[in-house]
Short mmCIF file of C-alpha atoms and ligand atoms in Angstrom, two decimals:
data_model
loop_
_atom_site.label_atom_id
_atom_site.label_comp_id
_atom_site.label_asym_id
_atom_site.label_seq_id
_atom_site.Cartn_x
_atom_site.Cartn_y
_atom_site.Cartn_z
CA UNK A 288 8.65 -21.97 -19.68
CA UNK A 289 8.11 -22.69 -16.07
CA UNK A 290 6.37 -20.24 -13.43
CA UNK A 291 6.96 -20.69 -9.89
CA UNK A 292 4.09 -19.90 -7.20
CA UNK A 293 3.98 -19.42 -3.87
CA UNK A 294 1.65 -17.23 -1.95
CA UNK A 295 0.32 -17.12 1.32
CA UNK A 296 -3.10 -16.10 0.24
CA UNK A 297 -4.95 -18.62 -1.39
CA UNK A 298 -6.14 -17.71 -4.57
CA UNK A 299 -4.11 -20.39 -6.51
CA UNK A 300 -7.16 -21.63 -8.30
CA UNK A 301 -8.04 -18.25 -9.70
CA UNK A 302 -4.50 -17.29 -10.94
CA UNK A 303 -4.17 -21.07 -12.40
CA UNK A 304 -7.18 -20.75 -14.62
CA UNK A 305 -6.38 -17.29 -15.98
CA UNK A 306 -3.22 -17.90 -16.47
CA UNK A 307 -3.33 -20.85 -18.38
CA UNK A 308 -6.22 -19.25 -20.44
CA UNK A 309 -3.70 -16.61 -21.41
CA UNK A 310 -0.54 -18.61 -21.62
CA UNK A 311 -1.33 -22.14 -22.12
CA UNK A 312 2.33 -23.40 -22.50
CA UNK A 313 2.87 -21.86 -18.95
CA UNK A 314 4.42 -25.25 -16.41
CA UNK A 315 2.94 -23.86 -13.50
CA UNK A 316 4.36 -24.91 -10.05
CA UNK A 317 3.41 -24.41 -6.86
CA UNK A 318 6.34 -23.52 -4.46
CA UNK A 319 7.58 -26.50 -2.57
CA UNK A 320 6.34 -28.30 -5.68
CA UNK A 321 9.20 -27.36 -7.53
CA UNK A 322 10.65 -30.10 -9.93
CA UNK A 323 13.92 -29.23 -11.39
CA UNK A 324 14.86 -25.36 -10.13
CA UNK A 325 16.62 -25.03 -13.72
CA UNK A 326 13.45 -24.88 -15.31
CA UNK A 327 12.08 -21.61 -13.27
CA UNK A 328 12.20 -18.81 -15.46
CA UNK A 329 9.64 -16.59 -13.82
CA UNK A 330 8.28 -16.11 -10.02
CA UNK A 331 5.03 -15.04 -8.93
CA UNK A 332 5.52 -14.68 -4.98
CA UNK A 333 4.51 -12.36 -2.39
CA UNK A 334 7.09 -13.04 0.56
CA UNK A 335 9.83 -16.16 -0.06
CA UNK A 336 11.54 -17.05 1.99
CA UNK A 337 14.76 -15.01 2.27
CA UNK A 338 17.87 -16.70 0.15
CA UNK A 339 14.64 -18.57 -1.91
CA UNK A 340 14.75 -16.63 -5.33
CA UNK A 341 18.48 -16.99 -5.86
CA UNK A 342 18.43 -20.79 -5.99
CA UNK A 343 16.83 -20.32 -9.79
CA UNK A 344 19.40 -19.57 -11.94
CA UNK A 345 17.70 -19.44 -14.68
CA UNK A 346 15.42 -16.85 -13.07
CA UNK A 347 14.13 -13.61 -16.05
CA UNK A 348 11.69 -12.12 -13.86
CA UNK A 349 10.22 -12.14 -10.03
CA UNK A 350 6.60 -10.81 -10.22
CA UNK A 351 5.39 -9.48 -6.77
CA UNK A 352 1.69 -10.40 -5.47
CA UNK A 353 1.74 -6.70 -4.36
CA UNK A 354 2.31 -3.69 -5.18
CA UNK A 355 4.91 -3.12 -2.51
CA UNK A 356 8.20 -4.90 -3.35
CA UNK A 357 9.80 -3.55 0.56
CA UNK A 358 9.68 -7.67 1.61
CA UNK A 359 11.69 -8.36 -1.38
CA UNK A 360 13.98 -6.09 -1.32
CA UNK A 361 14.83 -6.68 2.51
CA UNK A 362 16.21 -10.14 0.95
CA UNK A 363 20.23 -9.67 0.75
CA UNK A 364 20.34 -12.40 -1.31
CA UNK A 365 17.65 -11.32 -3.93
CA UNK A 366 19.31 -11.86 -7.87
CA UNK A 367 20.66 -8.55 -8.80
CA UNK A 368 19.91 -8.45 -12.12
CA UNK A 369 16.72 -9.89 -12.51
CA UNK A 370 13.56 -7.46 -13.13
CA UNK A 371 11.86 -6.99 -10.24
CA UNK A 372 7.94 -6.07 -11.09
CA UNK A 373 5.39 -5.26 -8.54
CA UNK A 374 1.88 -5.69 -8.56
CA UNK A 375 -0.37 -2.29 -10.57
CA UNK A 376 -3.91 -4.74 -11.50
CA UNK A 377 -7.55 -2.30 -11.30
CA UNK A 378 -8.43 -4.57 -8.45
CA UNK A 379 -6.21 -3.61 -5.88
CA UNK A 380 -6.14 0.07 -7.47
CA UNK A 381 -9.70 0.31 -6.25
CA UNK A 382 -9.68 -1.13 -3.42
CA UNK A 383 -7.37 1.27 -1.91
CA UNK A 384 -9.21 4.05 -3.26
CA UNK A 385 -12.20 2.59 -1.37
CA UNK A 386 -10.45 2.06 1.98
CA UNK A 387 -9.12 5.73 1.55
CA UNK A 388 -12.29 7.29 0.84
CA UNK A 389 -14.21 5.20 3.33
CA UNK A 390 -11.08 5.98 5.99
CA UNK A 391 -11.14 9.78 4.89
CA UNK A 392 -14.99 10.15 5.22
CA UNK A 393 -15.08 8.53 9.12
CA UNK A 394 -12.61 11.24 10.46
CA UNK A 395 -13.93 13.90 7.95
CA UNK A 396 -17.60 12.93 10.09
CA UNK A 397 -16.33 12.34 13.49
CA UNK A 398 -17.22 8.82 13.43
CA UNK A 399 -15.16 7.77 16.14
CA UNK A 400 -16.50 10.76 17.85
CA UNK A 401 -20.20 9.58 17.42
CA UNK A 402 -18.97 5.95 17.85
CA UNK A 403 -18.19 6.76 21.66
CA UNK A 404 -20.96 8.97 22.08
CA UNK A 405 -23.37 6.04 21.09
CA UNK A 406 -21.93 4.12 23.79
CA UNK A 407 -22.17 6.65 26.40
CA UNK A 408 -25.86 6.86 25.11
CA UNK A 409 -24.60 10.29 24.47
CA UNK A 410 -26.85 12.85 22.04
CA UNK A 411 -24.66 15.47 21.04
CA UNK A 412 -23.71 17.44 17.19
CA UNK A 413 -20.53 18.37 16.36
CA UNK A 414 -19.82 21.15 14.09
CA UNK A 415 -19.33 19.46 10.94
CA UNK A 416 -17.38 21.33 8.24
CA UNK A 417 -17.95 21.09 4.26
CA UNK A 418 -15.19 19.29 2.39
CA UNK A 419 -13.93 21.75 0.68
CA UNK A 420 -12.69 23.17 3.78
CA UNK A 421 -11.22 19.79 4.78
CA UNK A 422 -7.28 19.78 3.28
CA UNK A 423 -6.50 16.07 2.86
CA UNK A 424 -3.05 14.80 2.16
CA UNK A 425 -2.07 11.87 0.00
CA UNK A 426 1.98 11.37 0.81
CA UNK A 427 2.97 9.21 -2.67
CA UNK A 428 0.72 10.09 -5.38
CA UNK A 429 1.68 7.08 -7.83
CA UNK A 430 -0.86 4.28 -9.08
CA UNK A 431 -2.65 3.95 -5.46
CA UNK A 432 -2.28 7.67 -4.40
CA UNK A 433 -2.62 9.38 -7.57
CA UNK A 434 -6.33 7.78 -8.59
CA UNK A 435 -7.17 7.88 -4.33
CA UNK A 436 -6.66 11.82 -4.91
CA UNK A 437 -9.04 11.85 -7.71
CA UNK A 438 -11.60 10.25 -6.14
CA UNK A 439 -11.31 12.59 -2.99
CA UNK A 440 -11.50 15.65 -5.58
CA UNK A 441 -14.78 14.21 -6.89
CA UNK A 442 -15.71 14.53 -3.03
CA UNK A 443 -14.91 18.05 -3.15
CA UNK A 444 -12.05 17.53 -1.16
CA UNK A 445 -9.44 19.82 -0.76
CA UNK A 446 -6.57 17.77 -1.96
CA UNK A 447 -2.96 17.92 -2.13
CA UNK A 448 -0.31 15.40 -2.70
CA UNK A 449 3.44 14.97 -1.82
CA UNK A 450 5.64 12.98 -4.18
CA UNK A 451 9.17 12.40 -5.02
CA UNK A 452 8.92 14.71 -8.40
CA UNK A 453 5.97 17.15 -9.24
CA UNK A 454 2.30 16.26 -10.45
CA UNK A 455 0.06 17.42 -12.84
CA UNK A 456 -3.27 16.10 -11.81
CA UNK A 457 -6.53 17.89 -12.02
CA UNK A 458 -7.84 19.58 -9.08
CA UNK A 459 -4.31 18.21 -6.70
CA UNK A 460 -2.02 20.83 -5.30
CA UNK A 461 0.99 19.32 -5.64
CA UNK A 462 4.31 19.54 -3.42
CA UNK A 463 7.08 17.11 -4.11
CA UNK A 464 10.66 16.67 -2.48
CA UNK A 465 12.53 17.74 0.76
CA UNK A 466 11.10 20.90 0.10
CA UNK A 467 7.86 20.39 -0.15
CA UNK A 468 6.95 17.84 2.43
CA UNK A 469 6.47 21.04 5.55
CA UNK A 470 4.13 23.07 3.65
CA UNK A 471 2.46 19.79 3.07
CA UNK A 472 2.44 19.08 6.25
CA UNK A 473 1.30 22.18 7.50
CA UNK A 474 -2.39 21.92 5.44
CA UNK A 475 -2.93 18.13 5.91
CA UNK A 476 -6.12 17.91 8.19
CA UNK A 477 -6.06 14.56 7.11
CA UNK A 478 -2.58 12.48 6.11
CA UNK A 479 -3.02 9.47 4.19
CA UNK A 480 0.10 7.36 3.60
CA UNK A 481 0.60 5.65 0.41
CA UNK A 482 4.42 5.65 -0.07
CA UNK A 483 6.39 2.95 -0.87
CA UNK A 484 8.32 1.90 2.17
CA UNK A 485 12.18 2.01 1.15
CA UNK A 486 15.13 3.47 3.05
CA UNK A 487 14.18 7.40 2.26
CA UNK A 488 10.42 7.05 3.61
CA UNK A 489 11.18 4.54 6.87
CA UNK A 490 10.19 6.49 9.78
CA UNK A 491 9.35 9.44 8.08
CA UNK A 492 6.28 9.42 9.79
CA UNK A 493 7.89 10.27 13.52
CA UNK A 494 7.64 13.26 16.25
CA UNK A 495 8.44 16.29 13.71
CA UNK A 496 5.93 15.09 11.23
CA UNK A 497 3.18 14.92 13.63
CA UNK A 498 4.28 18.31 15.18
CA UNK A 499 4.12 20.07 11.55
CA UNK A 500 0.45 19.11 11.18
CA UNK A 501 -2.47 21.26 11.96
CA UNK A 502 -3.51 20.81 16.07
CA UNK A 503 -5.66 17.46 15.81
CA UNK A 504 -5.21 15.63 12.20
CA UNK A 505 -5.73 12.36 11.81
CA UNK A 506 -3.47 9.85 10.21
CA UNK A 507 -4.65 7.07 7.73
CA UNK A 508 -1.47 5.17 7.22
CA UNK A 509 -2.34 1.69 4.16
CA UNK A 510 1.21 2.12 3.32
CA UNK A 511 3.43 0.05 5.39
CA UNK A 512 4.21 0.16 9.58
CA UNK A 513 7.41 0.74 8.70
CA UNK A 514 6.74 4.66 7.81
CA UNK A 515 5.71 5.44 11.18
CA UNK A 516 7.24 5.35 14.39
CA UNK A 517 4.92 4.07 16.74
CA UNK A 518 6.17 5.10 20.30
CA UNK A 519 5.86 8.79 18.22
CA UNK A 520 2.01 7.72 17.00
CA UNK A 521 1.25 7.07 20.44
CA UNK A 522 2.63 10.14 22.06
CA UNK A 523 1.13 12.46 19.70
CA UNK A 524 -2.24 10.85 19.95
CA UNK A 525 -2.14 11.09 23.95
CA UNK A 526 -0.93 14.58 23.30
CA UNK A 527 -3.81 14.91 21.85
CA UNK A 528 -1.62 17.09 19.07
CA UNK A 529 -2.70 14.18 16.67
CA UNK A 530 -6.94 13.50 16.97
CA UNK A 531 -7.37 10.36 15.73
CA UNK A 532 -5.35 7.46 13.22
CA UNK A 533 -6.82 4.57 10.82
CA UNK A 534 -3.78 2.03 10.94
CA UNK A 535 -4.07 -1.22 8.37
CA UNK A 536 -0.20 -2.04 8.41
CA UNK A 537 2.10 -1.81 11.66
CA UNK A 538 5.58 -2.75 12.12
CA UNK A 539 5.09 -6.25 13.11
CA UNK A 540 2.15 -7.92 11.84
CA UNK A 541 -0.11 -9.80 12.82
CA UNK A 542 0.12 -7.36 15.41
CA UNK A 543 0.91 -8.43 18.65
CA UNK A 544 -1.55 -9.11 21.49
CA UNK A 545 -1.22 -6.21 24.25
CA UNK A 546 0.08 -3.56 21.75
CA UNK A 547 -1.62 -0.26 23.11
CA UNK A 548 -2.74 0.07 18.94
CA UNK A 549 -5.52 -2.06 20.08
CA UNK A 550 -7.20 -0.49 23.25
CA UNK A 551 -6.47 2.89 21.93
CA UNK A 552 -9.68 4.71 21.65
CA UNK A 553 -8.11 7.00 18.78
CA UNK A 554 -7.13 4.27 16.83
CA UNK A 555 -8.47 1.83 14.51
CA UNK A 556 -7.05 -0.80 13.40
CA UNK A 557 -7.20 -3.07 10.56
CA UNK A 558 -5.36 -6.41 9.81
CA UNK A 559 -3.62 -4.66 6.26
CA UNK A 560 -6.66 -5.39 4.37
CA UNK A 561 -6.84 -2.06 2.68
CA UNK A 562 -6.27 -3.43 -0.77
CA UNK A 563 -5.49 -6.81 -2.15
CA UNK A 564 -4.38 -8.33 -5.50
CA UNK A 565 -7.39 -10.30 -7.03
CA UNK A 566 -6.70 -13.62 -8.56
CA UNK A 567 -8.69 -13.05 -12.18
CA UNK A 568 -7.11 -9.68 -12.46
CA UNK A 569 -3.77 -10.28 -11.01
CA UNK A 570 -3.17 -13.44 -13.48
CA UNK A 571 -4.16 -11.10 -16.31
CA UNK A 572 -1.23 -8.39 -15.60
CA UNK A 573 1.35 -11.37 -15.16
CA UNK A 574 0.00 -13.21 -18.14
CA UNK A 575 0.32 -9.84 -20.17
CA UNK A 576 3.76 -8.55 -18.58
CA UNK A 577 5.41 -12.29 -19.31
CA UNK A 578 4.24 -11.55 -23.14
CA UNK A 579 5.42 -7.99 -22.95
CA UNK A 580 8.93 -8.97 -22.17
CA UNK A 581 9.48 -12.16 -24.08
CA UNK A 582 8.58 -9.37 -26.97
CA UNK A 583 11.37 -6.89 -25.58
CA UNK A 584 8.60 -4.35 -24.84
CA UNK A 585 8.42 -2.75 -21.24
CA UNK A 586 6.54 -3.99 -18.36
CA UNK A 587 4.23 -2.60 -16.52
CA UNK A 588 5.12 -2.04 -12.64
CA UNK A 589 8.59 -2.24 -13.73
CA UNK A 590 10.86 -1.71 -10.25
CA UNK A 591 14.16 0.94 -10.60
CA UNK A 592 16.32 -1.22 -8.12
CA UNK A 593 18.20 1.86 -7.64
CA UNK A 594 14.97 3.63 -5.78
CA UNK A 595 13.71 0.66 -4.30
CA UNK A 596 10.52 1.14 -6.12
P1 LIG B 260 3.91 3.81 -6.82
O1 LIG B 260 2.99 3.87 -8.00
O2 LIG B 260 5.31 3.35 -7.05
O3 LIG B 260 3.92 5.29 -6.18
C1 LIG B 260 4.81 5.67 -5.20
C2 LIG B 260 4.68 7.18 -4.95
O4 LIG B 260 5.50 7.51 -3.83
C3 LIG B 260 5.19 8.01 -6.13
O5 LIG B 260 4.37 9.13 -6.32
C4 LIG B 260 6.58 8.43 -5.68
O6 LIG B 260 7.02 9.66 -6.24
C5 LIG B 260 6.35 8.59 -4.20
N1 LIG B 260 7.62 8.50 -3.46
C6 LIG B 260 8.48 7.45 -3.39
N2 LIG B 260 9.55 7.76 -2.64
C7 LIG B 260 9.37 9.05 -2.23
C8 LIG B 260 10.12 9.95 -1.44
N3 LIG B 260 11.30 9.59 -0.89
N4 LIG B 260 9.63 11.19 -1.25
C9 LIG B 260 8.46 11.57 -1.80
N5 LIG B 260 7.69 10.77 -2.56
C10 LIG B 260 8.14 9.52 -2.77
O7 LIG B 260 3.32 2.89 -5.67
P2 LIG B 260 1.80 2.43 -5.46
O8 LIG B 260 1.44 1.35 -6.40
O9 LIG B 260 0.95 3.66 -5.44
O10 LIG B 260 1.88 1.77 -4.00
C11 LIG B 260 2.29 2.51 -2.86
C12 LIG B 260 2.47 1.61 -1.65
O11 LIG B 260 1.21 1.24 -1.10
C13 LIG B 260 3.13 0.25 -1.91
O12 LIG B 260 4.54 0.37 -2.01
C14 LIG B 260 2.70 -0.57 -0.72
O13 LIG B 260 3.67 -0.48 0.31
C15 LIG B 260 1.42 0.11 -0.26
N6 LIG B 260 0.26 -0.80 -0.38
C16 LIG B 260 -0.40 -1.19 0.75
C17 LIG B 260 -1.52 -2.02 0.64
C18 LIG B 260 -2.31 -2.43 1.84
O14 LIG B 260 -3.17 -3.29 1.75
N7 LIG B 260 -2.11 -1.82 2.99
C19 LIG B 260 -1.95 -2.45 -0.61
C20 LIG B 260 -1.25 -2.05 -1.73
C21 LIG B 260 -0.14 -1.21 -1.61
P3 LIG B 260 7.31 9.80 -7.83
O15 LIG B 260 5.95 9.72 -8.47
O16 LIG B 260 7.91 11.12 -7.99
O17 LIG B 260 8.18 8.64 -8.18
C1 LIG B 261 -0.02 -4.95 -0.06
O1 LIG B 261 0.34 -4.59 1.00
C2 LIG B 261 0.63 -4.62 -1.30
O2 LIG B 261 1.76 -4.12 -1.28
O3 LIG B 261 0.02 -4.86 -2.35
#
C-alpha cells in the first residue's frame, strides 16, 4: 500500500512520523522518488503538476494538503473517478478563525486608520462603534466559515453568513443562494470571503458586489484571488465606496512586484498565510481517512466532483 508525497511546503518529516505511527505498513514515497507508479494507491499532494495524478493507475484516492481542491480541479487530466478529499484537520480550522478574527478586529478598530495617523505623528479618536452594531459577513459558512462565525458571535458580533443552502447556527443570520447574496450584501460592514473558488464563485467578488455594500466596508478576502476581480478591488477602494481590504490570496501569487496591491494604503496584504495544514494533525486525518475507506465507511472532506467542492 504505497502513498505518494509531494508538497511544496516542507513538513515531510512531521507527516512521515505520524503517519507511519498510524499506518505502519504505509510505503511512503516522496514525489520524484517514485519507484514503480503501479504501486501508488493513494496521493497526498497540494499542487502536481498538471497531467501528474493520471500516470497512477492504480490510483483509490488523491488527498489534498488543503482544504481548497480549485488547483486540482483546474487539472484536465485529473482521474475521473477517483475520490478527491480535501484537507478539514483542527489546525488549519483555527488558524483561519484566528486570521479572521484578528483581520475583523483591525478594520472593526480603525487600525489602518491609527496606523497612518502614527506616522503622521497624528493624535486623533475616531468614533469607535460597539460590535454589536458592526454587521460582519462570512460568504461560505462550511468548516472554515461556519466555526470563524462562531467565534465572531462570541465577540458580540453581529454576524451573518451566505451559503449555498441555509444554516442553522446559533447566533448567525443566515442567507443562502442567488437570493440571498443582496440582502447580504447590503448589511456586510465587513465581508470576509471563505468560499471555495469553483466556476459559480470566480469573480463573484466584482463592481456590483462592492456597489451593494454599505458606503465604506472593508473586504477580508483568505479564500482564493480568484473570487475577486482586482481592477474592480482597486476602483472601489479609490472610490473610496470600499474603505479598506485584508488580501492573503490574489490571482497570481507570489504576487507580482509593482502590483498597485502593494503600495495601496487601503490594502494589506499577506503572502496566503491565513491558515495552513499542520504536519502532526494533517497526517492524523489522512492516516484516519485511508482506514475509513479501506473499511467502506465515508471520508471526511469527501469532494462532490459535480460542485467542485
Ligand atoms: P467548505 O467546508 O466546503 O465550505 C464551503 C462553503 O461555501 C459552504 O458553506 C458552501 O455552501 C459555500 N458555497 C460553495 N459554493 C457556493 C455558492 N455558489 N454560493 C453560495 N455558497 C457557496 O470549505 P472550507 O473548508 O470552509 O474552505 C473554504 C475555502 O477556504 C477553501 O476552498 C479554500 O479555497 C480557502 N482556504 C484558504 C486558506 C488560506 O490560507 N488563504 C486556507 C484554507 C482554506 P453549502 O454549505 O450550502 O454547501
Ligand atoms: C489553503 O489555501 C488551503 O486551501 O488550505
Amino acid at each position: 500500500m504505497a502513498l505518494l508525497f509531494k508538497s511544496d511546503i516542507d513538513r515531510g518529516d512531521s507527516w512521515r512520523r505520524v503517519l507511519l505511527e498510524l499506518e505502519p505498513g504505509l510505503d511512503l514515497r516522496e514525489w520524484p522518488e517514485i519507484g514503480d507508479p503501479n504501486d501508488i494507491e493513494y496521493a497526498l499532494v497540494w499542487k502536481p503538476p498538471q497531467g501528474e495524478l493520471k500516470t497512477y493507475p492504480n490510483l483509490k484516492a488523491i488527498f489534498s494538503l488543503g482544504a481548497g481542491i480549485d488547483h486540482l480541479a483546474s487539472d484536465p487530466e485529473l482521474p475521473k473517478d477517483v475520490p478527491v478529499v480535501r484537507m478539514v484537520e483542527p489546525g488549519l480550522t483555527a488558524g483561519m478563525t484566528e486570521f479572521v478574527i484578528m483581520s475583523v478586529l483591525y478594520h472593526h478598530r480603525f487600525m489602518l486608520d491609527y496606523a497612518a495617523q502614527a506616522r503622521a505623528h497624528q493624535w486623533r479618536e475616531i468614533d469607535q462603534v460597539p460590535a454589536w452594531e458592526r454587521r460582519v459577513g462570512i460568504m461560505g459558512l462550511g468548516v472554515l466559515g461556519g466555526d470563524a462565525a462562531e467565534a465572531l458571535v462570541g465577540l458580540r458580533f453581529d454576524v451573518a453568513g451566505w451559503s449555498g443552502s441555509p444554516k442553522n447556527l446559533p447566533g448567525v443570520t443566515s442567507f443562502h443562494g442567488a437570493d440571498g447574496f443582496l440582502p447580504f450584501l447590503n448589511r456586510s460592514d465587513i465581508l470576509v470571503c471563505l468560499l471555495p473558488l469553483t466556476p459559480e464563485t470566480e469573480g463573484i467578488l466584482d463592481a456590483s458586489a462592492f456597489a451593494a455594500l454599505p458606503s465604506g466596508a472593508a473586504l477580508i478576502n483568505a479564500a482564493r484571488g480568484g473570487h475577486v476581480v482586482e481592477a474592480d478591488l482597486l476602483a472601489a477602494l479609490d472610490s473610496g465606496a470600499l474603505g479598506a481590504a485584508t488580501l492573503d490570496v490574489f490571482d497570481t501569487e507570489p504576487l507580482p512586484q509593482g502590483h498597485p496591491f502593494w503600495a495601496h494604503p487601503r490594502v494589506r496584504v499577506t503572502p496566503h498565510v491565513a491558515a495552513i495544514t499542520y504536519g502532526d494533525t494533517t497526517a492524523r486525518e489522512i492516516a484516519l481517512n485511508i482506514k475509513r475507506f479501506r473499511a467502506g465507511a465515508p471520508m471526511s472532506g469527501l469532494v462532490d466532483r459535480r460542485r467542485h467542492y
